mmCIF file of C-alpha atoms in Angstrom:
data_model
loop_
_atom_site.group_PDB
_atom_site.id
_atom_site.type_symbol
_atom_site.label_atom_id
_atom_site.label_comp_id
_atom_site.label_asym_id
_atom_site.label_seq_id
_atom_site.Cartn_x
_atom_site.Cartn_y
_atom_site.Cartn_z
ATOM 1 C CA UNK A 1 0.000 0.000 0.000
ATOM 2 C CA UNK A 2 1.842 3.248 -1.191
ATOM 3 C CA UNK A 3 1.740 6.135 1.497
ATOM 4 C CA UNK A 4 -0.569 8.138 -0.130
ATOM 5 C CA UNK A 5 -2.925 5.618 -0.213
ATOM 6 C CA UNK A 6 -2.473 5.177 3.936
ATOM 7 C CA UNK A 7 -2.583 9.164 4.554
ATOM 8 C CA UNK A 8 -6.230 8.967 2.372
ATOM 9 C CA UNK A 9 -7.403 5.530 3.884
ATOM 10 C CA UNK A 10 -6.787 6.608 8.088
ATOM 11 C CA UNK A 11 -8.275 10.497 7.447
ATOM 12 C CA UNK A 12 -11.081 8.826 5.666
ATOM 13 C CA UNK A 13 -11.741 6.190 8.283
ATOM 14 C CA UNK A 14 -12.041 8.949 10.617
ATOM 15 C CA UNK A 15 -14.362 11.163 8.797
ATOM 16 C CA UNK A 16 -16.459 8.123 8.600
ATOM 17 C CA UNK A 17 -16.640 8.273 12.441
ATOM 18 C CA UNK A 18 -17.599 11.699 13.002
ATOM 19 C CA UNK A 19 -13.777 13.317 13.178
ATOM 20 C CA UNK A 20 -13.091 16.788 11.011
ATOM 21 C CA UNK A 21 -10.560 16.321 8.832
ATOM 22 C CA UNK A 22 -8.288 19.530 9.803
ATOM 23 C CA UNK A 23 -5.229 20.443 7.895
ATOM 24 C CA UNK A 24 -1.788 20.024 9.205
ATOM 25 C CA UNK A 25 -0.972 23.206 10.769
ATOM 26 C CA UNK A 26 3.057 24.863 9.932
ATOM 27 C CA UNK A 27 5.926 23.811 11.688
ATOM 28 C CA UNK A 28 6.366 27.351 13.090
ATOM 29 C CA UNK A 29 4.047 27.063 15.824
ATOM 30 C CA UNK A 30 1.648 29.931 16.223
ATOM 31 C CA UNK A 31 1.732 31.924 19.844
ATOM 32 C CA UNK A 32 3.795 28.887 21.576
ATOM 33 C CA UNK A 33 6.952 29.620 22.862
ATOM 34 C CA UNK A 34 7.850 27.150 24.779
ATOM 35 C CA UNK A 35 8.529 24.960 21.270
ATOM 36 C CA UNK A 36 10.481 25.602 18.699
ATOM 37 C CA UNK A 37 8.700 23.728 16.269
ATOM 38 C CA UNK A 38 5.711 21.748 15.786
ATOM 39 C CA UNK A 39 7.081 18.095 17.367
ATOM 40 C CA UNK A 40 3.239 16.265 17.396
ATOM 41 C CA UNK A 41 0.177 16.620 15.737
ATOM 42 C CA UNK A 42 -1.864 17.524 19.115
ATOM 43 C CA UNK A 43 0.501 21.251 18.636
ATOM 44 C CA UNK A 44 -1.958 23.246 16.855
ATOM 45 C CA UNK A 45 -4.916 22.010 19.292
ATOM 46 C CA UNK A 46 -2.889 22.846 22.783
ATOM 47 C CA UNK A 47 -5.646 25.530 23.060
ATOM 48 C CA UNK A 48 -8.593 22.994 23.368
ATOM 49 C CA UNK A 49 -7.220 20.703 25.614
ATOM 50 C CA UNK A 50 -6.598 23.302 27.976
ATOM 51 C CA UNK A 51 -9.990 24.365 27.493
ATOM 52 C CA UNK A 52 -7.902 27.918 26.570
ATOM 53 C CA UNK A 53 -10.054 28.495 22.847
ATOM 54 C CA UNK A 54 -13.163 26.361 21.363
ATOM 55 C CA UNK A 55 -13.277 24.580 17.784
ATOM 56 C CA UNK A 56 -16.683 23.469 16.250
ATOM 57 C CA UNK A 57 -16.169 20.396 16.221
ATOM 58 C CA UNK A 58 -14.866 18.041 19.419
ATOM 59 C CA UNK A 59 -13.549 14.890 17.061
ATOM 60 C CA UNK A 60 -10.837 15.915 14.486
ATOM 61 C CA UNK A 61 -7.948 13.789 12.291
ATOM 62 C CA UNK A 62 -5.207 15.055 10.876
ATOM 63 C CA UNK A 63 -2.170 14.373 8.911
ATOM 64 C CA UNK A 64 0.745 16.337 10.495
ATOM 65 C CA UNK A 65 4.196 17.344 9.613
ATOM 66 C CA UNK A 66 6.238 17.625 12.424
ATOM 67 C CA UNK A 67 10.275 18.300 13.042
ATOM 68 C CA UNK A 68 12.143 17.002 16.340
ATOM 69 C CA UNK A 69 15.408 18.271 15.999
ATOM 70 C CA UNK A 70 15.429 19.853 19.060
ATOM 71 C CA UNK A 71 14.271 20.115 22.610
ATOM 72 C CA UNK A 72 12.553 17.453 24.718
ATOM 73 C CA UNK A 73 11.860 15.289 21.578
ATOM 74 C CA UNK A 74 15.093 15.561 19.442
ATOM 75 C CA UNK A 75 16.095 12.630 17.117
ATOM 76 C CA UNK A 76 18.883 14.051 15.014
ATOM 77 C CA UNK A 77 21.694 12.305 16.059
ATOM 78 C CA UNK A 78 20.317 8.903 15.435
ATOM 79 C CA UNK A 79 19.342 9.511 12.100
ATOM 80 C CA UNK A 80 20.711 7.525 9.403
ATOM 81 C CA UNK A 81 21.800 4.934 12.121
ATOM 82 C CA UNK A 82 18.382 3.462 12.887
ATOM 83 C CA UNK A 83 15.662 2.251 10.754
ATOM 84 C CA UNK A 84 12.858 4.360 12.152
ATOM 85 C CA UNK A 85 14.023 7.781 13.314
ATOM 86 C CA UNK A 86 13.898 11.161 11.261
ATOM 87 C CA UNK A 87 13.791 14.841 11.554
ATOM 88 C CA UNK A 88 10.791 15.810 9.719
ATOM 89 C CA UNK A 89 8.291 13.252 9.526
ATOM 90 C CA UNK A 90 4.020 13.211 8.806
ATOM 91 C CA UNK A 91 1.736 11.912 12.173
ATOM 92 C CA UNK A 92 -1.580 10.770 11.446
ATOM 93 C CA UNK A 93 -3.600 11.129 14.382
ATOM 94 C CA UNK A 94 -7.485 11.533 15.597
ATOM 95 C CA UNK A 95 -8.137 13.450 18.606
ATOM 96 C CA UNK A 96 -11.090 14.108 20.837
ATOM 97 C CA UNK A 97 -11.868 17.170 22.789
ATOM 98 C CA UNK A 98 -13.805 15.724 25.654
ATOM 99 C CA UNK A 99 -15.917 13.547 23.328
ATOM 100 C CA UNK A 100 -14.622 9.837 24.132
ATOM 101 C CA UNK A 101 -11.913 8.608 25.889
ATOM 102 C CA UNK A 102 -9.607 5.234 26.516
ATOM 103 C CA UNK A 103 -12.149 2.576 25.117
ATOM 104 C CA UNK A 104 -13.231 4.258 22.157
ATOM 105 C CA UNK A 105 -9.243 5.252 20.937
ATOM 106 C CA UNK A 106 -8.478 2.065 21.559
ATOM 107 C CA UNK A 107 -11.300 0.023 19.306
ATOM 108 C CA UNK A 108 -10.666 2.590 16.206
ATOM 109 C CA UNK A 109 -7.035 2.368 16.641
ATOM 110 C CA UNK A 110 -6.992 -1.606 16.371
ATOM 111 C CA UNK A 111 -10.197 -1.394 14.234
ATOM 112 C CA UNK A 112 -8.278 0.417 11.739
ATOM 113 C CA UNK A 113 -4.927 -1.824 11.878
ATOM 114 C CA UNK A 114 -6.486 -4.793 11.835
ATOM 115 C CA UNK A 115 -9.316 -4.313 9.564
ATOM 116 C CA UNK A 116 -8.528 -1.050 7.623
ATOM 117 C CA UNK A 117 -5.303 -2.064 6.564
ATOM 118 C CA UNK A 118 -4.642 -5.614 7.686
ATOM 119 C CA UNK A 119 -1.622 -5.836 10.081
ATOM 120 C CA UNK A 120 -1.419 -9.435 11.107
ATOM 121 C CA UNK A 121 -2.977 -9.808 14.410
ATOM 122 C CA UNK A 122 -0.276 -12.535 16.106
ATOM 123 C CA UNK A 123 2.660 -10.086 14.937
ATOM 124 C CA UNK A 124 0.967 -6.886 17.763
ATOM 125 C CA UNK A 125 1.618 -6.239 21.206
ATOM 126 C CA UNK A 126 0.288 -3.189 22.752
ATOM 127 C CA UNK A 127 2.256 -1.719 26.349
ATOM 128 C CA UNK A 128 0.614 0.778 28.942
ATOM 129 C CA UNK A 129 1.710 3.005 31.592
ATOM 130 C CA UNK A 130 2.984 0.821 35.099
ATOM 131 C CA UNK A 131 -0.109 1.426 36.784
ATOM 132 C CA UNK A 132 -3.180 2.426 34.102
ATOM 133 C CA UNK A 133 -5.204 -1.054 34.839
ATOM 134 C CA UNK A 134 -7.994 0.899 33.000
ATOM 135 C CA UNK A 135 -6.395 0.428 30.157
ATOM 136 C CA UNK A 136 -4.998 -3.340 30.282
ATOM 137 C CA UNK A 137 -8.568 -4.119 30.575
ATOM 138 C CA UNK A 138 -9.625 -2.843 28.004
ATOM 139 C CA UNK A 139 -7.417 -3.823 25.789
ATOM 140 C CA UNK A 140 -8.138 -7.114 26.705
ATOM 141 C CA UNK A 141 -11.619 -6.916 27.038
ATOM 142 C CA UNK A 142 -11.939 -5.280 23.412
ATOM 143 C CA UNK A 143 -9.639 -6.442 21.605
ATOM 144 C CA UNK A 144 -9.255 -9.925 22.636
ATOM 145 C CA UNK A 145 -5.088 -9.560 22.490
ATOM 146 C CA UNK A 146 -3.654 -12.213 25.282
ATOM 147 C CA UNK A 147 -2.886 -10.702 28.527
ATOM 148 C CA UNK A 148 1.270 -11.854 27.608
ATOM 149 C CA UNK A 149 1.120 -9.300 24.955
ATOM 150 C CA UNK A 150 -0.250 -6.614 26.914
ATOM 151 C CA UNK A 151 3.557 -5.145 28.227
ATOM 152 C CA UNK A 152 3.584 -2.688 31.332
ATOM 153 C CA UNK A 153 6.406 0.205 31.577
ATOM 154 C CA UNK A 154 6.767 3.159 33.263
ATOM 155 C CA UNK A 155 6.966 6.587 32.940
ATOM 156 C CA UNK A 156 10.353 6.817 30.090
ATOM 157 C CA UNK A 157 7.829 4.767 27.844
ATOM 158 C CA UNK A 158 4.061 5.534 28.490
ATOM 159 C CA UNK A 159 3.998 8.942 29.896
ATOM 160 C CA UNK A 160 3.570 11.380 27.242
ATOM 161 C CA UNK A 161 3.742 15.031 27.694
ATOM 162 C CA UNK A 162 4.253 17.717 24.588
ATOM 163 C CA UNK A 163 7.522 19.528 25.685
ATOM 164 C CA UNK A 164 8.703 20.333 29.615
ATOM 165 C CA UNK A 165 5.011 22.400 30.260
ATOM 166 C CA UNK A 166 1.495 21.791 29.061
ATOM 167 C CA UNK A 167 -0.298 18.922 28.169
ATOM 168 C CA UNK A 168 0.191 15.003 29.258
ATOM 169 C CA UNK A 169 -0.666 11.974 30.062
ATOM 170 C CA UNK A 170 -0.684 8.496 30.342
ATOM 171 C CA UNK A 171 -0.107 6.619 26.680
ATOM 172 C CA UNK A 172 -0.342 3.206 25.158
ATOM 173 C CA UNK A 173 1.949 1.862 22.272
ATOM 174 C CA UNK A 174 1.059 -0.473 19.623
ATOM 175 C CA UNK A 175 3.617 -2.661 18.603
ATOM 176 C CA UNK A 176 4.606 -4.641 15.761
ATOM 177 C CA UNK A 177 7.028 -7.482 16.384
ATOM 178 C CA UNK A 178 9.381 -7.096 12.856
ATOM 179 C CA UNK A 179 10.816 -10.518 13.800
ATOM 180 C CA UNK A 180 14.339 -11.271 14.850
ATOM 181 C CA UNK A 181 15.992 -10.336 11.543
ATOM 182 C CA UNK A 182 15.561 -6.714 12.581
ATOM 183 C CA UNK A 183 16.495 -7.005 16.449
ATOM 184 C CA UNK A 184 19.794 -6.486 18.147
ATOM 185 C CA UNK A 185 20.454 -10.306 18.771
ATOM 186 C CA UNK A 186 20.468 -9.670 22.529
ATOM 187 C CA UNK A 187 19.187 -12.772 24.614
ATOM 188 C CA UNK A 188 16.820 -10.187 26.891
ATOM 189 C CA UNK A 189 15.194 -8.665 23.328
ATOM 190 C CA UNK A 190 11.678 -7.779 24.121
ATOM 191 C CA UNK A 191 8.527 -5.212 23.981
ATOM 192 C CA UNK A 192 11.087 -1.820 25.467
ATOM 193 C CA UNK A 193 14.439 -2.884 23.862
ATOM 194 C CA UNK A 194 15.252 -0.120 21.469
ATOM 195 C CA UNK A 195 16.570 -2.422 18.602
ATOM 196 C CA UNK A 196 14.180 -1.978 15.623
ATOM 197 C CA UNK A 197 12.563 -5.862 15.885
ATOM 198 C CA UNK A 198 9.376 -4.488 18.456
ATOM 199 C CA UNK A 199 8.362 -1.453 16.469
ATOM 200 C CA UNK A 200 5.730 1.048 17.909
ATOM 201 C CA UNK A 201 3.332 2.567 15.322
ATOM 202 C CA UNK A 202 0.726 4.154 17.266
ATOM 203 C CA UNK A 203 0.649 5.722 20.601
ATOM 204 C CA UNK A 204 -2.616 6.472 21.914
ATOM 205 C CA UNK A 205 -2.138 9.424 24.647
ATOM 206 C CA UNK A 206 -4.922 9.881 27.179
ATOM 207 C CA UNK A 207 -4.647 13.687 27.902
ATOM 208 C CA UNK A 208 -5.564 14.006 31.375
ATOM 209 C CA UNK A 209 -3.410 16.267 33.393
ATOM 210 C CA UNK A 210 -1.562 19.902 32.457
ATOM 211 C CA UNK A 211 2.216 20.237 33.747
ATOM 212 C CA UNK A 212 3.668 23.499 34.865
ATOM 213 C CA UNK A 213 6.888 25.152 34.968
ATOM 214 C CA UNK A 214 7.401 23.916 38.670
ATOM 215 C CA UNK A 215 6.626 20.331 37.479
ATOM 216 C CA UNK A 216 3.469 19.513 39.218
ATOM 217 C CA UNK A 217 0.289 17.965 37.200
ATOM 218 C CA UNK A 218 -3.126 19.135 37.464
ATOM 219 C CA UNK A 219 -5.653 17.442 36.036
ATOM 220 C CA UNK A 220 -7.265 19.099 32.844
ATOM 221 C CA UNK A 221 -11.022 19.989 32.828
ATOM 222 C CA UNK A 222 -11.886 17.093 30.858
ATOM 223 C CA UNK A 223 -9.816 14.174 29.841
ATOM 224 C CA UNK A 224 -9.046 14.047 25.839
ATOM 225 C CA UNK A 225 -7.455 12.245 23.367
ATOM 226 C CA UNK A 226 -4.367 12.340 21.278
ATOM 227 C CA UNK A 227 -3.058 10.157 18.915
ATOM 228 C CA UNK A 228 0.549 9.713 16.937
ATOM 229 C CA UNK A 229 1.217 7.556 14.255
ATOM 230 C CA UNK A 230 4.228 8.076 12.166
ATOM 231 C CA UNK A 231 3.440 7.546 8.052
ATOM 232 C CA UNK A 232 6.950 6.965 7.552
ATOM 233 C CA UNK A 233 6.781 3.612 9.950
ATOM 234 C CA UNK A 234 3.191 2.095 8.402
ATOM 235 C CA UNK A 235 4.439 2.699 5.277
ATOM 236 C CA UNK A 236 7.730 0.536 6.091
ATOM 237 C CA UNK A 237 5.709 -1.829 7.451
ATOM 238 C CA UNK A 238 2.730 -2.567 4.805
ATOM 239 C CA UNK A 239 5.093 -2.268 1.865
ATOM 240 C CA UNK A 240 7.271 -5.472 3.705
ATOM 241 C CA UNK A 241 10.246 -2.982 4.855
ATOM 242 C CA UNK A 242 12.663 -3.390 8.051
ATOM 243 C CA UNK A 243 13.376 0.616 7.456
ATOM 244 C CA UNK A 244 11.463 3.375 6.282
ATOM 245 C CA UNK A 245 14.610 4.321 4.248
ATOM 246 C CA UNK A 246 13.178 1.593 1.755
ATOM 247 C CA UNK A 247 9.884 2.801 1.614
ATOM 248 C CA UNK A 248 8.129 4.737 -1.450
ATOM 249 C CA UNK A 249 8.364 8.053 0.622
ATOM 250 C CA UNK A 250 12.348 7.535 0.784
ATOM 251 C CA UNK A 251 13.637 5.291 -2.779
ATOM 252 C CA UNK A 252 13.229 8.341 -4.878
ATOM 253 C CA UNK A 253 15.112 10.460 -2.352
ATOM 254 C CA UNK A 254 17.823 7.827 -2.394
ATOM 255 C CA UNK A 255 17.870 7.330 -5.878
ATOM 256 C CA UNK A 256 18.568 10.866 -6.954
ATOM 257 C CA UNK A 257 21.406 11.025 -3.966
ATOM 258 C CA UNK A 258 23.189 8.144 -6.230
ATOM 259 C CA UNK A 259 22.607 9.816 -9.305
ATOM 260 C CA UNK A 260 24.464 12.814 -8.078
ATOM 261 C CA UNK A 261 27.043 11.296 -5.994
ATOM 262 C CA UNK A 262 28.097 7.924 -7.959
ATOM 263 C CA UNK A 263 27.673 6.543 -4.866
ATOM 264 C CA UNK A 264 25.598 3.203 -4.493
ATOM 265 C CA UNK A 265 23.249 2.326 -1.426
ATOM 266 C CA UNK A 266 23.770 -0.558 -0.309
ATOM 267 C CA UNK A 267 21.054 -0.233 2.934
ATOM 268 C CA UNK A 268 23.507 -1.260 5.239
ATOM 269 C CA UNK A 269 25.580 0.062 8.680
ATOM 270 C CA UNK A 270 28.400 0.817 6.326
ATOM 271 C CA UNK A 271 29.205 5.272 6.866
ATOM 272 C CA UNK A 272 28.325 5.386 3.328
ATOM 273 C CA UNK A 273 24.723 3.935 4.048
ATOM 274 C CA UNK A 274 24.223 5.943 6.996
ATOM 275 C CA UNK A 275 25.185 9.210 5.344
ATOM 276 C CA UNK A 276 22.722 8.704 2.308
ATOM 277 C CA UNK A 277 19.997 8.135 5.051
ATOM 278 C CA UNK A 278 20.505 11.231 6.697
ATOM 279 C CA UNK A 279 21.183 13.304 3.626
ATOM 280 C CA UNK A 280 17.787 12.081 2.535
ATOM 281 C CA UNK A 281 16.401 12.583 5.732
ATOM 282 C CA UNK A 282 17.639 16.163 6.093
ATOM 283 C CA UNK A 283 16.814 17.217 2.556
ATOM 284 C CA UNK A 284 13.219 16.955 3.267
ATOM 285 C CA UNK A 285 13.636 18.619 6.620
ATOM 286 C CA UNK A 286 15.200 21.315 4.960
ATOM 287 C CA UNK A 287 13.004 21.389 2.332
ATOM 288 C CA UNK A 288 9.765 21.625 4.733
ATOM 289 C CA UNK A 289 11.083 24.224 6.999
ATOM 290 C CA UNK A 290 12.566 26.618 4.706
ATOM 291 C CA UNK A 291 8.816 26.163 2.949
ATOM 292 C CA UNK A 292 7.352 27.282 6.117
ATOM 293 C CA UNK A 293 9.314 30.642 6.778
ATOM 294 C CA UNK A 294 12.408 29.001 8.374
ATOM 295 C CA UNK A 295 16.337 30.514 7.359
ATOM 296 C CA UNK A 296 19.642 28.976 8.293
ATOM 297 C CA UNK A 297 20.560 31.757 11.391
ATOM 298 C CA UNK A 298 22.381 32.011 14.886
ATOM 299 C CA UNK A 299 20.161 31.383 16.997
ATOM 300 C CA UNK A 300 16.662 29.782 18.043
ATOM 301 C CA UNK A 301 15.147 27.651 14.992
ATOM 302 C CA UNK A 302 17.088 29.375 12.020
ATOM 303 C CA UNK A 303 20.357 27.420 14.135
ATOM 304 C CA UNK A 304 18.563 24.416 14.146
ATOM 305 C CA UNK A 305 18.239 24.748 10.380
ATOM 306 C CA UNK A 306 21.467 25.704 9.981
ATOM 307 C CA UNK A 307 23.228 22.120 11.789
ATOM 308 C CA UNK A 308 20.594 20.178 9.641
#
């Protein structure tokens, strides 16, 4: 299934289900900050979860482009060397404003992998935070996934929260086991190594709580839902891929890097092969930022810009 196909299929299956389909908002966030760009696709709705503005609508999916390249979430150095990080990068995601909460994220979520766009249902594990028994049971309960696949971790893992202040909460990976071909070859291996064999797709964040400066939680006026799924990883995954390098959103990329250079990819560990990942990587970064207002500078994002 080519990407474009999965960005059409999940905002569809959404709209179907009473979500507006909202457009991705820049990666300059607008009023904000405490980011320096947009890192999630829940950014552009910080507002309405803190009850702080009103939409009219309380269901909405998106398709998001987002950069982490700095701050809290920042994945630039280990792109190129892993199979799944990147500095720009689309989320799909569905939200709710107060309109449903754990059960109902979690049936659409598996709903749609399992019956949207057929992951294979032995191959999935799912984790949630240490102590959210709410949520192991109904994952169990609703999903019918054995209780040995249902993996508890703590806060590193399934605690979710947008940068050092604002929104957070509680979260639940799904995971896709890639098989031992794409693990680290470690005897402990399992559901929280960060080899690339247990893969998480979606995260399902149950927005309950709002984090200040000092660091303390309070809980938000009424609990809400955000979503994250990265493109580039389903993609990987439903076109038969260990790395979203060898995905449709990346080959063309990749190809025109060899074209220019003379340089073959091979897809391996080699620093050749890691370089043409992150060249490719960065040049849609780049490309994306500079679209949206950004120039190589000093200081604050334009510096950012400037080391990609």
């Amino acid at each position: 299934m080519k990407s474009a196909e999965i960005r059409k299929r999940f905002l569809a299956y959404f709209q179907k289900r009473g979500h507006t389909a909202v457009p991705s908002s820049g990666l300059v966030p607008k009023n904000d900050p405490t980011l320096l760009f947009t890192n999630a696709g829940m950014v552009q709705f910080k507002g309405v979860f803190l009850s702080e503005e009103t939409r009219d609508y309380t269901k909405a999916v998106s398709c998001q482009k987002c950069v982490r390249a700095g701050g809290k979430h920042n994945d630039l150095e280990n792109v190129g060397v892993t199979a799944r990080h990147h500095t720009f990068f689309e989320m799909l995601g569905n939200f709710s404003f107060g309109e449903y909460f754990k059960k109902d994220a979690i049936r659409y979520a598996w709903d749609f992998l399992i019956n949207e766009v057929n992951l294979p249902v032995d191959r999935l594990w799912v984790t949630v935070f240490e102590n959210d028994d709410e949520a192991a049971i109904i994952w169990k309960r609703e999903t019918g996934i054995p209780e040995n696949r249902i993996v508890r971790l703590g806060a590193k893992d399934n605690f979710w929260s947008m940068g050092d202040v604002g929104p957070c909460g509680p979260c639940s990976e799904i995971i896709i086991d890639q098989g031992p071909g794409a693990g680290c070859g470690r005897a402990g291996c399992a559901v929280g190594c960060d080899c690339d064999r247990f893969l998480e797709i979606w995260n399902l964040v149950f927005m309950q709580f709002n984090r200040s400066a000092s660091g303390s939680v309070t809980p938000l006026p009424r609990p809400c839902i955000d979503t994250g799924m990265g493109l580039e990883r389903l993609s990987a995954v439903l076109q038969g891929k260990l790395t979203n390098y060898d995905s449709d959103l990346f080959t063309p990329i990749i190809e025109a890097i060899e074209d220019l250079t003379a340089v073959k990819y091979a897809g391996g560990q080699n620093p050749l092969d890691v370089s043409i990942r992150a060249v490719a990587d960065h040049a849609r970064a780049i490309t994306f930022l500079i679209t949206d207002g950004v120039l190589p500078s000093n200081e604050g994002r334009g510096y950012v810009l400037r080391r990609i």
